[in-house]
Amino acid sequence: MLLALGAVLGIAAPALADGAQSGADLHVAQTIGDRDLTVIIRRVAEVPGPVHVDVVTHAGSPPGEITLTARAAGAATSTVKVVLGAAPGFYSGVVQVDRPGPWELAVDEATIPFVVPALVSSPWENATYGGFVAAGLFLFAALAFAVFGRPRLALVPTAGLVAGIAVATTAALLSPSIPPVAAPGTQLDPTFDNVGDPYQRTSTVDFSRPPVNLVPSTVGDDLVLSLTDGSSGRPVDDLLVHDSAFMHLVVVSPSGQLRHLHPIRTAPGEYRARLRASEQGTHAIAAEIARRGGGVQLLRSSIDVSGTAARPDGGRADLRTDIREAGRPSTITAGFGRGDLQPWLGMLGHMIVVGPVSGSPATAPIWAHVHSMIPPTPGMPDKPDESVAAYGPDVPFTYSFPLPGKYLVWIQVERDYSVVTVPTVVEVPAGKGVSAK
C-alpha cells in the first residue's frame, strides 16, 4: 500500500495560481526617457519575501539613479534606489512583497503590473491526499475493532478504507487529463482572491477581449499613445508581456528611418515613449500588443512630427539574400563576423518589414515583425538573458513577402549591450501571372 501511495502521489502536483508563467522571471523592455532598459523581475520564491529586480542598461543610456517601488492595494509599499553606472550592464535592487496577487512595480514614472503567485492545491490533489488520509484513519479504526473483539463493527471502517483508497486513486489517475483552470493574469484579470484560489471560478469560459483603438499624440518630445476598448471605449489596461515587452512600437519616418521603442505605462490605457531627434513630417506608427484573453494585435496609425534631421540607421552586416517571388518563403541571413551576439527581447534577432513602398511608408499595406530564434546550445540555459554573449555570427530570417514590390527591411541584434540596426531594401518579384503594385 505504501508503494502504491508513493506512486500515486507522484502523479499529483501542486498547481500555481499564475499558471505556466508562474515562477518564471518577467523580462520587460522599457524606453524611459532617454534610457533603453530591460527590467527583469525575478521569480518570487516565498511570500512574504523579497523580489529581486535587475535593471539592464544599454549603450547610450545615461547613468544616474532610478527608484523602484513595489505597491499593491492595501499592502505596504517597498522602495529601493538603484544607481545606474556609465557602463552598460546589470544593476540590481530588492523590494519586498507581503501577499500573493496583483502588484505593480514603479520604475521612476513607468509602471509594470505583475502577479505574485500563490502555491495552491488543486481539488483533485486535495482529493488524493484526503482520500489516503481518510483510508489510513479507517484502517486504524478497523484494526482497533478487530483487536478488541468487535469484528462485525470493523466492517464499517473497512468499507470506509476501500472508499478512501478508491477516491484517492481515481483522483490521482484522472488529474493529468483534467484541463487546468485559466491562470489569473494571463487570461483572467488577477485579483487577490482568484490568485489565492483560482479554482473558485466555474462560470467564466469566454476570455476574449474586443479589439483596441490606438490614438497617438505628442507632448513635448514624448509620443503619447491612448489605448481604448473598441466596445466600451474605456481605457485598456490588460496588456500582457509578449516577447519581453508590453508594447513593441515601430515608428518609421518619411525618409525611412526606424525607431523600435518600448513605451512605458504611465496610466491605465496610456503609454508613452521619447521620440526626440525625429525628422519633420508624417511618421508611420505600428504598435504590437497582446491583450489578456485577446491575443496579439497590430495597431497602425500615423502622426505629424516637427523635429530635426533624421538619425540614420548605421549598423552593418554581411547580408545574404534568397528572395523568391511574392507568396513564397524568402531567406535573409545577416552575418555579423563574430559569435558574440546577445539575446534581445528573448530572440537572437528581429527583422522589421514595411512595404511595398512607392511613397510614404505610412501608406505601405504590409507591416511585419519577424524573429530569428535562439538556437539550443549545449551548456547554455534554455532561456538565456542578455548576460550571455555567445550567439551568431549568422542570424537567419525566413519570411514570405505577400506582394511584389520594394520593401524596407531592418535587421536588429544586440552586441556589447548595444542594439545594432541594419537597414536594407528588398525587391520582391511578382509570381507568374501577378503584376506588381
mmCIF file of C-alpha atoms in Angstrom, residues 28-380:
data_model
loop_
_atom_site.group_PDB
_atom_site.id
_atom_site.type_symbol
_atom_site.label_atom_id
_atom_site.label_comp_id
_atom_site.label_asym_id
_atom_site.label_seq_id
_atom_site.Cartn_x
_atom_site.Cartn_y
_atom_site.Cartn_z
ATOM 1 C CA VAL A 28 10.121 43.848 -19.746
ATOM 2 C CA ALA A 29 11.847 46.236 -22.170
ATOM 3 C CA GLN A 30 11.173 49.875 -21.295
ATOM 4 C CA THR A 31 12.040 53.123 -23.084
ATOM 5 C CA ILE A 32 12.127 55.508 -20.110
ATOM 6 C CA GLY A 33 13.035 58.979 -21.285
ATOM 7 C CA ASP A 34 16.462 58.722 -22.929
ATOM 8 C CA ARG A 35 17.137 55.303 -21.411
ATOM 9 C CA ASP A 36 16.511 51.967 -23.145
ATOM 10 C CA LEU A 37 16.294 49.482 -20.275
ATOM 11 C CA THR A 38 15.315 45.892 -19.671
ATOM 12 C CA VAL A 39 13.664 45.392 -16.290
ATOM 13 C CA ILE A 40 13.850 41.801 -15.024
ATOM 14 C CA ILE A 41 11.518 40.910 -12.140
ATOM 15 C CA ARG A 42 12.937 37.676 -10.779
ATOM 16 C CA ARG A 43 10.632 34.881 -9.708
ATOM 17 C CA VAL A 44 9.201 35.156 -6.216
ATOM 18 C CA ALA A 45 10.342 32.232 -4.060
ATOM 19 C CA GLU A 46 8.249 32.927 -0.951
ATOM 20 C CA VAL A 47 5.570 35.284 0.321
ATOM 21 C CA PRO A 48 6.097 37.423 2.294
ATOM 22 C CA GLY A 49 9.601 37.849 0.998
ATOM 23 C CA PRO A 50 11.956 39.677 -1.356
ATOM 24 C CA VAL A 51 11.568 40.393 -5.057
ATOM 25 C CA HIS A 52 14.915 40.738 -6.803
ATOM 26 C CA VAL A 53 14.902 43.202 -9.707
ATOM 27 C CA ASP A 54 17.674 43.538 -12.291
ATOM 28 C CA VAL A 55 17.830 46.640 -14.481
ATOM 29 C CA VAL A 56 19.820 46.139 -17.685
ATOM 30 C CA THR A 57 21.180 49.294 -19.296
ATOM 31 C CA HIS A 58 22.300 49.559 -22.895
ATOM 32 C CA ALA A 59 24.898 51.602 -24.725
ATOM 33 C CA GLY A 60 23.913 55.263 -24.815
ATOM 34 C CA SER A 61 21.721 55.129 -21.708
ATOM 35 C CA PRO A 62 22.788 57.946 -19.358
ATOM 36 C CA PRO A 63 23.939 56.995 -15.851
ATOM 37 C CA GLY A 64 22.013 58.096 -12.798
ATOM 38 C CA GLU A 65 19.662 56.947 -10.071
ATOM 39 C CA ILE A 66 16.283 55.327 -10.538
ATOM 40 C CA THR A 67 13.660 54.419 -7.947
ATOM 41 C CA LEU A 68 11.984 51.002 -7.761
ATOM 42 C CA THR A 69 8.700 50.816 -5.846
ATOM 43 C CA ALA A 70 6.555 47.711 -5.285
ATOM 44 C CA ARG A 71 2.945 48.515 -4.401
ATOM 45 C CA ALA A 72 -0.444 46.870 -4.246
ATOM 46 C CA ALA A 73 -3.866 47.818 -2.948
ATOM 47 C CA GLY A 74 -3.901 47.606 0.843
ATOM 48 C CA ALA A 75 -0.290 46.400 1.045
ATOM 49 C CA ALA A 76 2.798 48.060 2.446
ATOM 50 C CA THR A 77 4.889 49.920 -0.144
ATOM 51 C CA SER A 78 8.522 48.913 -0.614
ATOM 52 C CA THR A 79 11.054 51.271 -2.239
ATOM 53 C CA VAL A 80 14.716 50.984 -3.179
ATOM 54 C CA LYS A 81 17.126 53.229 -5.075
ATOM 55 C CA VAL A 82 19.302 51.743 -7.844
ATOM 56 C CA VAL A 83 22.325 53.620 -9.151
ATOM 57 C CA LEU A 84 22.940 53.012 -12.855
ATOM 58 C CA GLY A 85 26.583 53.313 -13.859
ATOM 59 C CA ALA A 86 28.104 54.637 -17.041
ATOM 60 C CA ALA A 87 28.997 51.114 -18.219
ATOM 61 C CA PRO A 88 26.053 49.198 -19.726
ATOM 62 C CA GLY A 89 25.038 46.018 -17.949
ATOM 63 C CA PHE A 90 23.136 44.687 -14.953
ATOM 64 C CA TYR A 91 22.231 46.764 -11.869
ATOM 65 C CA SER A 92 20.187 45.258 -9.049
ATOM 66 C CA GLY A 93 17.727 46.177 -6.336
ATOM 67 C CA VAL A 94 15.434 44.316 -3.929
ATOM 68 C CA VAL A 95 11.859 45.186 -2.941
ATOM 69 C CA GLN A 96 9.508 43.347 -0.596
ATOM 70 C CA VAL A 97 6.031 41.848 -1.102
ATOM 71 C CA ASP A 98 3.769 40.590 1.674
ATOM 72 C CA ARG A 99 0.988 38.718 -0.163
ATOM 73 C CA PRO A 100 0.213 36.918 -3.431
ATOM 74 C CA GLY A 101 -1.879 38.726 -6.015
ATOM 75 C CA PRO A 102 -1.646 41.641 -8.473
ATOM 76 C CA TRP A 103 1.233 44.038 -7.817
ATOM 77 C CA GLU A 104 2.818 46.952 -9.616
ATOM 78 C CA LEU A 105 6.497 47.805 -9.910
ATOM 79 C CA ALA A 106 7.113 51.510 -10.500
ATOM 80 C CA VAL A 107 10.412 52.312 -12.228
ATOM 81 C CA ASP A 108 10.513 56.088 -11.916
ATOM 82 C CA GLU A 109 7.462 57.202 -13.922
ATOM 83 C CA ALA A 110 6.945 53.800 -15.579
ATOM 84 C CA THR A 111 4.637 51.212 -14.004
ATOM 85 C CA ILE A 112 4.884 47.460 -14.657
ATOM 86 C CA PRO A 113 1.978 45.266 -13.486
ATOM 87 C CA PHE A 114 2.994 41.777 -12.356
ATOM 88 C CA VAL A 115 1.461 38.900 -10.414
ATOM 89 C CA VAL A 116 2.934 37.406 -7.260
ATOM 90 C CA PRO A 117 1.867 33.739 -7.483
ATOM 91 C CA ALA A 118 0.400 31.597 -4.740
ATOM 92 C CA LEU A 119 1.037 27.901 -4.214
ATOM 93 C CA VAL A 120 -2.444 26.408 -4.477
ATOM 94 C CA SER A 121 -3.512 22.782 -4.257
ATOM 95 C CA SER A 122 -5.927 21.615 -6.927
ATOM 96 C CA PRO A 123 -9.223 19.929 -5.940
ATOM 97 C CA TRP A 124 -8.035 16.573 -7.314
ATOM 98 C CA GLU A 125 -4.792 16.867 -5.359
ATOM 99 C CA ASN A 126 -6.810 17.540 -2.210
ATOM 100 C CA ALA A 127 -8.984 14.533 -3.039
ATOM 101 C CA THR A 128 -5.875 12.367 -3.460
ATOM 102 C CA TYR A 129 -4.303 13.359 -0.159
ATOM 103 C CA GLY A 130 -7.664 13.446 1.638
ATOM 104 C CA GLY A 131 -8.642 10.023 0.376
ATOM 105 C CA PHE A 132 -5.419 8.403 1.583
ATOM 106 C CA VAL A 133 -5.558 10.207 4.936
ATOM 107 C CA ALA A 134 -9.154 9.017 5.420
ATOM 108 C CA ALA A 135 -8.153 5.499 4.369
ATOM 109 C CA GLY A 136 -5.375 5.495 6.971
ATOM 110 C CA LEU A 137 -7.762 6.573 9.758
ATOM 111 C CA PHE A 138 -10.306 3.949 8.763
ATOM 112 C CA LEU A 139 -7.531 1.324 8.732
ATOM 113 C CA PHE A 140 -6.579 2.098 12.340
ATOM 114 C CA ALA A 141 -10.254 2.050 13.339
ATOM 115 C CA ALA A 142 -10.772 -1.347 11.711
ATOM 116 C CA LEU A 143 -7.675 -2.761 13.436
ATOM 117 C CA ALA A 144 -8.842 -1.388 16.771
ATOM 118 C CA PHE A 145 -12.255 -3.049 16.460
ATOM 119 C CA ALA A 146 -10.634 -6.325 15.435
ATOM 120 C CA VAL A 147 -8.152 -6.265 18.350
ATOM 121 C CA PHE A 148 -10.879 -5.564 20.905
ATOM 122 C CA GLY A 149 -13.111 -8.354 19.655
ATOM 123 C CA ARG A 150 -15.623 -6.377 17.592
ATOM 124 C CA PRO A 151 -15.089 -7.889 14.137
ATOM 125 C CA ARG A 152 -18.590 -7.040 12.921
ATOM 126 C CA LEU A 153 -18.115 -3.367 13.762
ATOM 127 C CA ALA A 154 -14.804 -3.467 11.868
ATOM 128 C CA LEU A 155 -16.775 -3.885 8.622
ATOM 129 C CA VAL A 156 -17.815 -0.186 8.690
ATOM 130 C CA PRO A 157 -14.290 1.344 8.789
ATOM 131 C CA THR A 158 -13.145 -1.332 6.319
ATOM 132 C CA ALA A 159 -15.725 -0.078 3.825
ATOM 133 C CA GLY A 160 -14.519 3.471 4.505
ATOM 134 C CA LEU A 161 -10.935 2.318 3.902
ATOM 135 C CA VAL A 162 -11.864 0.911 0.485
ATOM 136 C CA ALA A 163 -13.840 4.043 -0.408
ATOM 137 C CA GLY A 164 -10.960 6.341 0.606
ATOM 138 C CA ILE A 165 -8.443 4.422 -1.493
ATOM 139 C CA ALA A 166 -10.861 4.410 -4.438
ATOM 140 C CA VAL A 167 -11.391 8.197 -4.249
ATOM 141 C CA ALA A 168 -7.667 8.910 -3.907
ATOM 142 C CA THR A 169 -6.617 6.593 -6.715
ATOM 143 C CA THR A 170 -9.322 7.852 -9.088
ATOM 144 C CA ALA A 171 -8.419 11.495 -8.453
ATOM 145 C CA ALA A 172 -4.712 10.846 -8.984
ATOM 146 C CA LEU A 173 -5.186 8.850 -12.181
ATOM 147 C CA LEU A 174 -7.621 11.339 -13.743
ATOM 148 C CA SER A 175 -5.760 14.514 -12.734
ATOM 149 C CA PRO A 176 -3.384 14.575 -15.766
ATOM 150 C CA SER A 177 -6.372 14.573 -18.153
ATOM 151 C CA ILE A 178 -8.258 17.381 -16.382
ATOM 152 C CA PRO A 179 -7.586 20.726 -18.143
ATOM 153 C CA PRO A 180 -6.110 23.383 -15.842
ATOM 154 C CA VAL A 181 -8.092 26.465 -14.935
ATOM 155 C CA ALA A 182 -7.331 29.752 -16.663
ATOM 156 C CA ALA A 183 -4.421 31.450 -14.949
ATOM 157 C CA PRO A 184 -5.190 34.807 -13.323
ATOM 158 C CA GLY A 185 -3.014 37.333 -15.079
ATOM 159 C CA THR A 186 -2.851 35.580 -18.454
ATOM 160 C CA GLN A 187 -6.487 35.013 -19.448
ATOM 161 C CA LEU A 188 -8.349 36.428 -16.454
ATOM 162 C CA ASP A 189 -7.825 39.736 -14.666
ATOM 163 C CA PRO A 190 -5.898 38.900 -11.470
ATOM 164 C CA THR A 191 -7.287 39.754 -8.041
ATOM 165 C CA PHE A 192 -6.059 38.914 -4.563
ATOM 166 C CA ASP A 193 -8.937 36.413 -4.271
ATOM 167 C CA ASN A 194 -8.577 34.489 -7.527
ATOM 168 C CA VAL A 195 -4.773 34.332 -7.351
ATOM 169 C CA GLY A 196 -5.100 32.699 -3.936
ATOM 170 C CA ASP A 197 -7.892 30.408 -5.111
ATOM 171 C CA PRO A 198 -8.013 30.073 -8.917
ATOM 172 C CA TYR A 199 -10.497 27.187 -8.660
ATOM 173 C CA GLN A 200 -13.292 29.332 -7.257
ATOM 174 C CA ARG A 201 -14.423 30.318 -10.772
ATOM 175 C CA THR A 202 -16.838 27.988 -12.533
ATOM 176 C CA SER A 203 -18.804 30.157 -14.992
ATOM 177 C CA THR A 204 -16.170 32.051 -16.991
ATOM 178 C CA VAL A 205 -15.483 30.232 -20.245
ATOM 179 C CA ASP A 206 -15.073 33.075 -22.761
ATOM 180 C CA PHE A 207 -11.929 35.093 -22.104
ATOM 181 C CA SER A 208 -11.939 37.042 -25.376
ATOM 182 C CA ARG A 209 -11.491 40.817 -25.428
ATOM 183 C CA PRO A 210 -12.574 43.306 -28.135
ATOM 184 C CA PRO A 211 -10.048 44.979 -30.460
ATOM 185 C CA VAL A 212 -8.134 48.033 -29.260
ATOM 186 C CA ASN A 213 -8.283 51.584 -30.617
ATOM 187 C CA LEU A 214 -4.982 53.496 -30.843
ATOM 188 C CA VAL A 215 -4.877 57.308 -30.748
ATOM 189 C CA PRO A 216 -1.375 58.905 -30.870
ATOM 190 C CA SER A 217 -0.445 62.432 -29.815
ATOM 191 C CA THR A 218 2.698 64.326 -28.855
ATOM 192 C CA VAL A 219 3.577 66.108 -25.636
ATOM 193 C CA GLY A 220 6.914 67.842 -25.978
ATOM 194 C CA ASP A 221 9.423 65.212 -27.073
ATOM 195 C CA ASP A 222 7.167 62.328 -25.999
ATOM 196 C CA LEU A 223 4.856 60.264 -28.154
ATOM 197 C CA VAL A 224 1.709 59.504 -26.116
ATOM 198 C CA LEU A 225 -0.440 56.519 -27.089
ATOM 199 C CA SER A 226 -4.022 56.234 -25.831
ATOM 200 C CA LEU A 227 -5.486 52.715 -25.899
ATOM 201 C CA THR A 228 -9.256 52.287 -25.598
ATOM 202 C CA ASP A 229 -11.575 49.295 -25.783
ATOM 203 C CA GLY A 230 -13.316 49.004 -29.132
ATOM 204 C CA SER A 231 -16.575 48.038 -27.449
ATOM 205 C CA SER A 232 -16.868 50.113 -24.272
ATOM 206 C CA GLY A 233 -14.480 52.975 -25.061
ATOM 207 C CA ARG A 234 -12.820 52.537 -21.669
ATOM 208 C CA PRO A 235 -9.028 52.629 -21.179
ATOM 209 C CA VAL A 236 -7.345 49.309 -21.983
ATOM 210 C CA ASP A 237 -5.258 48.230 -19.008
ATOM 211 C CA ASP A 238 -4.865 44.493 -19.555
ATOM 212 C CA LEU A 239 -1.803 44.228 -21.796
ATOM 213 C CA LEU A 240 0.380 41.171 -21.337
ATOM 214 C CA VAL A 241 4.129 40.926 -21.690
ATOM 215 C CA HIS A 242 4.916 39.240 -25.006
ATOM 216 C CA ASP A 243 8.399 38.976 -26.450
ATOM 217 C CA SER A 244 9.679 40.794 -23.348
ATOM 218 C CA ALA A 245 7.602 43.977 -23.677
ATOM 219 C CA PHE A 246 4.092 45.268 -23.089
ATOM 220 C CA MET A 247 4.228 47.066 -26.418
ATOM 221 C CA HIS A 248 6.565 46.893 -29.407
ATOM 222 C CA LEU A 249 6.320 50.269 -31.121
ATOM 223 C CA VAL A 250 7.764 50.761 -34.605
ATOM 224 C CA VAL A 251 7.997 54.349 -35.852
ATOM 225 C CA VAL A 252 9.156 54.976 -39.433
ATOM 226 C CA SER A 253 9.999 58.499 -40.563
ATOM 227 C CA PRO A 254 9.145 59.907 -44.012
ATOM 228 C CA SER A 255 12.677 59.136 -45.251
ATOM 229 C CA GLY A 256 12.524 55.545 -43.950
ATOM 230 C CA GLN A 257 14.398 55.787 -40.635
ATOM 231 C CA LEU A 258 13.331 53.255 -37.989
ATOM 232 C CA ARG A 259 12.734 53.632 -34.269
ATOM 233 C CA HIS A 260 11.921 50.437 -32.336
ATOM 234 C CA LEU A 261 10.662 51.587 -28.940
ATOM 235 C CA HIS A 262 9.015 50.032 -25.886
ATOM 236 C CA PRO A 263 6.669 52.611 -24.381
ATOM 237 C CA ILE A 264 6.123 52.783 -20.644
ATOM 238 C CA ARG A 265 2.757 52.593 -18.940
ATOM 239 C CA THR A 266 2.086 55.934 -17.254
ATOM 240 C CA ALA A 267 -1.635 55.481 -16.509
ATOM 241 C CA PRO A 268 -4.397 52.963 -17.302
ATOM 242 C CA GLY A 269 -4.606 52.879 -21.095
ATOM 243 C CA GLU A 270 -1.783 55.411 -21.554
ATOM 244 C CA TYR A 271 1.708 54.609 -22.834
ATOM 245 C CA ARG A 272 4.478 56.994 -23.842
ATOM 246 C CA ALA A 273 7.979 56.961 -25.281
ATOM 247 C CA ARG A 274 10.611 59.599 -26.053
ATOM 248 C CA LEU A 275 10.677 60.441 -29.770
ATOM 249 C CA ARG A 276 13.352 63.107 -29.841
ATOM 250 C CA ALA A 277 15.623 63.603 -32.892
ATOM 251 C CA SER A 278 12.984 62.525 -35.389
ATOM 252 C CA GLU A 279 12.688 64.325 -38.702
ATOM 253 C CA GLN A 280 9.762 66.539 -39.589
ATOM 254 C CA GLY A 281 6.750 65.122 -41.391
ATOM 255 C CA THR A 282 4.261 62.264 -41.197
ATOM 256 C CA HIS A 283 5.606 59.289 -39.267
ATOM 257 C CA ALA A 284 4.080 55.827 -39.651
ATOM 258 C CA ILE A 285 3.265 54.013 -36.401
ATOM 259 C CA ALA A 286 2.694 50.320 -35.733
ATOM 260 C CA ALA A 287 2.142 49.031 -32.196
ATOM 261 C CA GLU A 288 2.210 45.296 -31.489
ATOM 262 C CA ILE A 289 0.379 44.327 -28.297
ATOM 263 C CA ALA A 290 -1.086 41.226 -26.647
ATOM 264 C CA ARG A 291 -4.308 41.757 -24.731
ATOM 265 C CA ARG A 292 -5.351 39.460 -21.893
ATOM 266 C CA GLY A 293 -7.643 36.881 -23.458
ATOM 267 C CA GLY A 294 -7.494 38.663 -26.809
ATOM 268 C CA GLY A 295 -4.283 37.508 -28.460
ATOM 269 C CA VAL A 296 -1.728 39.598 -30.341
ATOM 270 C CA GLN A 297 -2.966 42.681 -32.179
ATOM 271 C CA LEU A 298 -1.178 45.028 -34.596
ATOM 272 C CA LEU A 299 -2.405 48.616 -34.279
ATOM 273 C CA ARG A 300 -1.488 51.095 -37.017
ATOM 274 C CA SER A 301 -1.671 54.872 -37.217
ATOM 275 C CA SER A 302 0.409 57.904 -38.190
ATOM 276 C CA ILE A 303 1.314 61.255 -36.674
ATOM 277 C CA ASP A 304 2.799 64.521 -37.865
ATOM 278 C CA VAL A 305 6.023 65.358 -36.020
ATOM 279 C CA SER A 306 8.099 68.521 -36.123
ATOM 280 C CA GLY A 307 11.751 67.798 -35.423
ATOM 281 C CA THR A 308 15.322 67.859 -36.619
ATOM 282 C CA ALA A 309 17.115 65.879 -39.283
ATOM 283 C CA ALA A 310 16.704 62.116 -39.444
ATOM 284 C CA ARG A 311 19.015 59.921 -37.402
ATOM 285 C CA PRO A 312 20.489 57.308 -39.790
ATOM 286 C CA ASP A 313 20.476 53.590 -39.065
ATOM 287 C CA GLY A 314 24.214 52.927 -39.019
ATOM 288 C CA GLY A 315 24.657 49.203 -38.404
ATOM 289 C CA ARG A 316 26.410 46.931 -40.867
ATOM 290 C CA ALA A 317 26.258 43.235 -41.659
ATOM 291 C CA ASP A 318 27.083 40.828 -44.446
ATOM 292 C CA LEU A 319 23.633 40.261 -45.980
ATOM 293 C CA ARG A 320 22.950 37.126 -47.990
ATOM 294 C CA THR A 321 19.508 37.007 -49.573
ATOM 295 C CA ASP A 322 17.465 34.367 -51.336
ATOM 296 C CA ILE A 323 14.411 36.384 -52.393
ATOM 297 C CA ARG A 324 11.677 34.354 -54.051
ATOM 298 C CA GLU A 325 8.619 35.663 -55.847
ATOM 299 C CA ALA A 326 5.743 37.042 -53.807
ATOM 300 C CA GLY A 327 3.923 34.419 -51.772
ATOM 301 C CA ARG A 328 6.893 32.055 -51.440
ATOM 302 C CA PRO A 329 9.270 31.852 -48.439
ATOM 303 C CA SER A 330 12.379 34.003 -48.813
ATOM 304 C CA THR A 331 15.507 33.852 -46.655
ATOM 305 C CA ILE A 332 17.675 36.730 -45.476
ATOM 306 C CA THR A 333 20.802 35.908 -43.460
ATOM 307 C CA ALA A 334 22.788 38.618 -41.713
ATOM 308 C CA GLY A 335 26.402 37.814 -40.851
ATOM 309 C CA PHE A 336 27.979 39.796 -38.002
ATOM 310 C CA GLY A 337 31.525 38.442 -38.093
ATOM 311 C CA ARG A 338 31.816 37.097 -34.530
ATOM 312 C CA GLY A 339 29.749 34.771 -32.367
ATOM 313 C CA ASP A 340 29.298 37.223 -29.508
ATOM 314 C CA LEU A 341 25.692 38.351 -30.015
ATOM 315 C CA GLN A 342 23.373 38.661 -27.010
ATOM 316 C CA PRO A 343 19.673 37.790 -26.828
ATOM 317 C CA TRP A 344 17.462 40.837 -27.254
ATOM 318 C CA LEU A 345 13.767 40.727 -26.372
ATOM 319 C CA GLY A 346 14.123 36.968 -25.971
ATOM 320 C CA MET A 347 15.340 36.429 -29.546
ATOM 321 C CA LEU A 348 18.604 36.195 -31.453
ATOM 322 C CA GLY A 349 17.420 38.808 -33.935
ATOM 323 C CA HIS A 350 14.464 40.834 -35.146
ATOM 324 C CA MET A 351 13.509 41.852 -38.679
ATOM 325 C CA ILE A 352 11.029 44.656 -39.349
ATOM 326 C CA VAL A 353 9.410 44.649 -42.795
ATOM 327 C CA VAL A 354 7.428 47.534 -44.331
ATOM 328 C CA GLY A 355 6.161 47.604 -47.914
ATOM 329 C CA PRO A 356 5.598 47.622 -50.737
ATOM 330 C CA VAL A 357 6.554 51.301 -50.676
ATOM 331 C CA SER A 358 6.178 53.765 -53.545
ATOM 332 C CA GLY A 359 5.875 56.922 -51.467
ATOM 333 C CA SER A 360 5.432 57.465 -47.745
ATOM 334 C CA PRO A 361 5.941 54.358 -45.534
ATOM 335 C CA ALA A 362 2.658 55.339 -43.833
ATOM 336 C CA THR A 363 0.760 54.107 -46.910
ATOM 337 C CA ALA A 364 2.503 50.713 -47.100
ATOM 338 C CA PRO A 365 -0.046 47.883 -46.792
ATOM 339 C CA ILE A 366 2.291 45.293 -45.208
ATOM 340 C CA TRP A 367 3.984 45.556 -41.797
ATOM 341 C CA ALA A 368 5.684 42.519 -40.287
ATOM 342 C CA HIS A 369 7.896 41.692 -37.296
ATOM 343 C CA VAL A 370 9.951 38.546 -37.945
ATOM 344 C CA HIS A 371 12.108 36.694 -35.400
ATOM 345 C CA SER A 372 15.302 34.679 -35.561
ATOM 346 C CA MET A 373 15.105 32.237 -32.674
ATOM 347 C CA ILE A 374 17.904 31.454 -30.232
ATOM 348 C CA PRO A 375 19.352 28.058 -31.219
ATOM 349 C CA PRO A 376 19.667 25.434 -28.477
ATOM 350 C CA THR A 377 23.309 25.303 -27.399
ATOM 351 C CA PRO A 378 24.851 22.604 -25.159
ATOM 352 C CA GLY A 379 25.910 24.066 -21.846
ATOM 353 C CA MET A 380 23.754 27.179 -22.279
#
